[in-house]
Amino acid sequence: MRMRTLPLLMLPALLLPAMTLGACTQTQAEVERAQVREAGVQEKLAKELAGLVPGKPETCISQFPQKQSSGYGATILYRVNSGLVYRSDTVGGCEGIARGDILVTRTPSGQLCRGDIAQTFDQASRFPTGSCSFGDFVPYRKP
């Protein structure tokens, strides 16, 4: 009798990985929509950096004076003035700043550096929506 109930009890445990795997696959339509979204993000990013020339990547930038930040997918732009913009390609989940989430950093040194962790928060609810680490800061300047 025990031999028959054991396999029945194990059935959900055996099916769970298969159900989870099925939930992770994307349809072709979902893949295409994601590609279209990414192309749109890259187009907006290219417009923001049009006419500017990239310089040598820097590991840290000063937080002062305050810079205007904007997000384009996993990329954050810090606009210092009309002739200088820093680009940092992040790793993680800070894409929410593209939709208006607040970017929060905690750096005691007064600098933002490669590898520093940032968090994003929803403006209305103040709930955390993601976190990421900064990449190098590439200056883009007017020629």
PDB file of C-alpha atoms in Angstrom:
ATOM      1  CA  MET A   1       0.000   0.000   0.000  1.00  0.00           C
ATOM      2  CA  ARG A   2       2.795   2.436   0.811  1.00  0.00           C
ATOM      3  CA  MET A   3       4.468   1.814  -2.517  1.00  0.00           C
ATOM      4  CA  ARG A   4       1.428   3.105  -4.396  1.00  0.00           C
ATOM      5  CA  THR A   5       0.958   6.294  -2.342  1.00  0.00           C
ATOM      6  CA  LEU A   6       4.579   7.370  -2.548  1.00  0.00           C
ATOM      7  CA  PRO A   7       4.541   7.885  -6.321  1.00  0.00           C
ATOM      8  CA  LEU A   8       1.261   9.823  -6.085  1.00  0.00           C
ATOM      9  CA  LEU A   9       2.753  12.094  -3.452  1.00  0.00           C
ATOM     10  CA  MET A  10       5.817  12.674  -5.614  1.00  0.00           C
ATOM     11  CA  LEU A  11       3.818  13.581  -8.726  1.00  0.00           C
ATOM     12  CA  PRO A  12       3.481  17.318  -7.885  1.00  0.00           C
ATOM     13  CA  ALA A  13       7.208  17.518  -7.122  1.00  0.00           C
ATOM     14  CA  LEU A  14       8.011  15.941 -10.475  1.00  0.00           C
ATOM     15  CA  LEU A  15       5.632  18.192 -12.416  1.00  0.00           C
ATOM     16  CA  LEU A  16       6.720  21.460 -10.789  1.00  0.00           C
ATOM     17  CA  PRO A  17      10.001  21.836 -12.744  1.00  0.00           C
ATOM     18  CA  ALA A  18       8.182  21.186 -16.021  1.00  0.00           C
ATOM     19  CA  MET A  19       5.488  23.760 -15.192  1.00  0.00           C
ATOM     20  CA  THR A  20       8.101  26.308 -14.147  1.00  0.00           C
ATOM     21  CA  LEU A  21      10.094  25.801 -17.327  1.00  0.00           C
ATOM     22  CA  GLY A  22       6.987  26.302 -19.429  1.00  0.00           C
ATOM     23  CA  ALA A  23       6.224  29.572 -17.642  1.00  0.00           C
ATOM     24  CA  CYS A  24       9.712  30.922 -18.450  1.00  0.00           C
ATOM     25  CA  THR A  25       9.564  30.536 -22.210  1.00  0.00           C
ATOM     26  CA  GLN A  26       8.606  33.504 -24.355  1.00  0.00           C
ATOM     27  CA  THR A  27       6.444  33.394 -27.412  1.00  0.00           C
ATOM     28  CA  GLN A  28       7.780  34.732 -30.689  1.00  0.00           C
ATOM     29  CA  ALA A  29       5.396  37.701 -30.401  1.00  0.00           C
ATOM     30  CA  GLU A  30       6.765  38.566 -26.942  1.00  0.00           C
ATOM     31  CA  VAL A  31      10.335  38.365 -28.229  1.00  0.00           C
ATOM     32  CA  GLU A  32       9.468  40.648 -31.152  1.00  0.00           C
ATOM     33  CA  ARG A  33       7.747  43.196 -28.867  1.00  0.00           C
ATOM     34  CA  ALA A  34      10.822  43.240 -26.608  1.00  0.00           C
ATOM     35  CA  GLN A  35      13.074  43.800 -29.632  1.00  0.00           C
ATOM     36  CA  VAL A  36      10.890  46.686 -30.837  1.00  0.00           C
ATOM     37  CA  ARG A  37      10.951  48.243 -27.344  1.00  0.00           C
ATOM     38  CA  GLU A  38      14.749  47.900 -27.147  1.00  0.00           C
ATOM     39  CA  ALA A  39      15.152  49.450 -30.602  1.00  0.00           C
ATOM     40  CA  GLY A  40      13.032  52.406 -29.458  1.00  0.00           C
ATOM     41  CA  VAL A  41      15.147  52.823 -26.331  1.00  0.00           C
ATOM     42  CA  GLN A  42      18.360  52.750 -28.371  1.00  0.00           C
ATOM     43  CA  GLU A  43      16.922  55.317 -30.800  1.00  0.00           C
ATOM     44  CA  LYS A  44      16.062  57.716 -27.951  1.00  0.00           C
ATOM     45  CA  LEU A  45      19.518  57.211 -26.439  1.00  0.00           C
ATOM     46  CA  ALA A  46      21.181  57.956 -29.780  1.00  0.00           C
ATOM     47  CA  LYS A  47      19.154  61.192 -30.088  1.00  0.00           C
ATOM     48  CA  GLU A  48      20.251  62.293 -26.612  1.00  0.00           C
ATOM     49  CA  LEU A  49      23.916  61.726 -27.455  1.00  0.00           C
ATOM     50  CA  ALA A  50      23.759  63.071 -31.031  1.00  0.00           C
ATOM     51  CA  GLY A  51      26.468  65.635 -31.724  1.00  0.00           C
ATOM     52  CA  LEU A  52      28.502  64.623 -28.676  1.00  0.00           C
ATOM     53  CA  VAL A  53      31.832  62.792 -28.779  1.00  0.00           C
ATOM     54  CA  PRO A  54      32.600  60.011 -26.263  1.00  0.00           C
ATOM     55  CA  GLY A  55      35.741  60.396 -24.191  1.00  0.00           C
ATOM     56  CA  LYS A  56      37.847  58.103 -22.037  1.00  0.00           C
ATOM     57  CA  PRO A  57      35.755  56.168 -19.459  1.00  0.00           C
ATOM     58  CA  GLU A  58      36.083  57.331 -15.861  1.00  0.00           C
ATOM     59  CA  THR A  59      35.613  55.141 -12.787  1.00  0.00           C
ATOM     60  CA  CYS A  60      34.077  57.926 -10.652  1.00  0.00           C
ATOM     61  CA  ILE A  61      32.323  61.256 -11.107  1.00  0.00           C
ATOM     62  CA  SER A  62      31.490  63.924  -8.545  1.00  0.00           C
ATOM     63  CA  GLN A  63      27.891  64.114  -7.354  1.00  0.00           C
ATOM     64  CA  PHE A  64      28.164  67.886  -7.075  1.00  0.00           C
ATOM     65  CA  PRO A  65      26.950  70.063  -8.622  1.00  0.00           C
ATOM     66  CA  GLN A  66      23.675  68.168  -8.850  1.00  0.00           C
ATOM     67  CA  LYS A  67      23.205  66.495 -12.214  1.00  0.00           C
ATOM     68  CA  GLN A  68      19.997  65.747 -14.090  1.00  0.00           C
ATOM     69  CA  SER A  69      19.646  61.997 -14.629  1.00  0.00           C
ATOM     70  CA  SER A  70      17.538  60.135 -17.161  1.00  0.00           C
ATOM     71  CA  GLY A  71      17.209  56.472 -17.977  1.00  0.00           C
ATOM     72  CA  TYR A  72      17.184  54.608 -21.263  1.00  0.00           C
ATOM     73  CA  GLY A  73      16.794  50.908 -20.564  1.00  0.00           C
ATOM     74  CA  ALA A  74      19.860  49.860 -18.562  1.00  0.00           C
ATOM     75  CA  THR A  75      21.702  53.097 -19.422  1.00  0.00           C
ATOM     76  CA  ILE A  76      21.697  56.184 -17.202  1.00  0.00           C
ATOM     77  CA  LEU A  77      22.679  59.597 -18.541  1.00  0.00           C
ATOM     78  CA  TYR A  78      23.875  62.346 -16.195  1.00  0.00           C
ATOM     79  CA  ARG A  79      23.584  65.765 -17.839  1.00  0.00           C
ATOM     80  CA  VAL A  80      26.069  68.183 -16.279  1.00  0.00           C
ATOM     81  CA  ASN A  81      25.385  70.973 -18.781  1.00  0.00           C
ATOM     82  CA  SER A  82      24.570  71.340 -22.491  1.00  0.00           C
ATOM     83  CA  GLY A  83      28.123  70.364 -23.427  1.00  0.00           C
ATOM     84  CA  LEU A  84      28.769  67.441 -21.067  1.00  0.00           C
ATOM     85  CA  VAL A  85      26.813  64.241 -20.463  1.00  0.00           C
ATOM     86  CA  TYR A  86      28.046  61.154 -18.610  1.00  0.00           C
ATOM     87  CA  ARG A  87      26.785  57.728 -19.689  1.00  0.00           C
ATOM     88  CA  SER A  88      26.802  54.711 -17.375  1.00  0.00           C
ATOM     89  CA  ASP A  89      25.620  51.299 -18.534  1.00  0.00           C
ATOM     90  CA  THR A  90      24.256  49.603 -15.432  1.00  0.00           C
ATOM     91  CA  VAL A  91      23.947  45.964 -14.442  1.00  0.00           C
ATOM     92  CA  GLY A  92      20.802  44.883 -12.638  1.00  0.00           C
ATOM     93  CA  GLY A  93      17.353  46.404 -12.605  1.00  0.00           C
ATOM     94  CA  CYS A  94      17.259  50.214 -12.704  1.00  0.00           C
ATOM     95  CA  GLU A  95      15.182  50.376 -15.879  1.00  0.00           C
ATOM     96  CA  GLY A  96      12.386  51.965 -13.817  1.00  0.00           C
ATOM     97  CA  ILE A  97      13.939  55.434 -14.037  1.00  0.00           C
ATOM     98  CA  ALA A  98      12.916  55.496 -17.702  1.00  0.00           C
ATOM     99  CA  ARG A  99       9.278  55.545 -16.520  1.00  0.00           C
ATOM    100  CA  GLY A 100       9.921  58.138 -13.818  1.00  0.00           C
ATOM    101  CA  ASP A 101      11.108  56.141 -10.808  1.00  0.00           C
ATOM    102  CA  ILE A 102      13.451  57.908  -8.396  1.00  0.00           C
ATOM    103  CA  LEU A 103      17.129  56.882  -8.405  1.00  0.00           C
ATOM    104  CA  VAL A 104      18.679  56.776  -4.913  1.00  0.00           C
ATOM    105  CA  THR A 105      22.385  56.357  -4.206  1.00  0.00           C
ATOM    106  CA  ARG A 106      24.177  56.201  -0.873  1.00  0.00           C
ATOM    107  CA  THR A 107      27.771  57.264  -1.286  1.00  0.00           C
ATOM    108  CA  PRO A 108      29.642  58.767   1.668  1.00  0.00           C
ATOM    109  CA  SER A 109      32.458  60.015  -0.582  1.00  0.00           C
ATOM    110  CA  GLY A 110      30.378  62.472  -2.622  1.00  0.00           C
ATOM    111  CA  GLN A 111      31.235  60.543  -5.782  1.00  0.00           C
ATOM    112  CA  LEU A 112      29.418  58.016  -7.925  1.00  0.00           C
ATOM    113  CA  CYS A 113      31.765  55.168  -8.824  1.00  0.00           C
ATOM    114  CA  ARG A 114      31.734  52.066 -10.977  1.00  0.00           C
ATOM    115  CA  GLY A 115      30.288  49.230  -8.894  1.00  0.00           C
ATOM    116  CA  ASP A 116      28.276  51.494  -6.565  1.00  0.00           C
ATOM    117  CA  ILE A 117      24.772  50.212  -5.919  1.00  0.00           C
ATOM    118  CA  ALA A 118      21.748  52.382  -6.700  1.00  0.00           C
ATOM    119  CA  GLN A 119      18.100  51.699  -5.937  1.00  0.00           C
ATOM    120  CA  THR A 120      14.963  52.856  -7.707  1.00  0.00           C
ATOM    121  CA  PHE A 121      11.722  53.798  -5.960  1.00  0.00           C
ATOM    122  CA  ASP A 122       8.233  54.464  -7.267  1.00  0.00           C
ATOM    123  CA  GLN A 123       7.488  58.208  -6.972  1.00  0.00           C
ATOM    124  CA  ALA A 124       3.946  57.770  -5.668  1.00  0.00           C
ATOM    125  CA  SER A 125       4.195  54.783  -3.333  1.00  0.00           C
ATOM    126  CA  ARG A 126       7.895  55.118  -2.409  1.00  0.00           C
ATOM    127  CA  PHE A 127       8.194  51.332  -2.725  1.00  0.00           C
ATOM    128  CA  PRO A 128      11.519  50.008  -4.074  1.00  0.00           C
ATOM    129  CA  THR A 129      11.273  48.916  -7.703  1.00  0.00           C
ATOM    130  CA  GLY A 130      14.813  47.772  -8.470  1.00  0.00           C
ATOM    131  CA  SER A 131      18.531  48.082  -7.897  1.00  0.00           C
ATOM    132  CA  CYS A 132      21.630  48.075 -10.058  1.00  0.00           C
ATOM    133  CA  SER A 133      25.348  48.755 -10.053  1.00  0.00           C
ATOM    134  CA  PHE A 134      26.977  51.466 -12.117  1.00  0.00           C
ATOM    135  CA  GLY A 135      29.381  50.764 -14.937  1.00  0.00           C
ATOM    136  CA  ASP A 136      32.115  53.155 -16.048  1.00  0.00           C
ATOM    137  CA  PHE A 137      31.105  56.769 -16.602  1.00  0.00           C
ATOM    138  CA  VAL A 138      31.816  57.751 -20.199  1.00  0.00           C
ATOM    139  CA  PRO A 139      31.902  61.519 -20.770  1.00  0.00           C
ATOM    140  CA  TYR A 140      30.226  62.765 -23.951  1.00  0.00           C
ATOM    141  CA  ARG A 141      31.265  66.298 -24.903  1.00  0.00           C
ATOM    142  CA  LYS A 142      30.476  68.760 -27.640  1.00  0.00           C
ATOM    143  CA  PRO A 143      33.358  68.855 -30.119  1.00  0.00           C
TER     144      PRO A 143
END
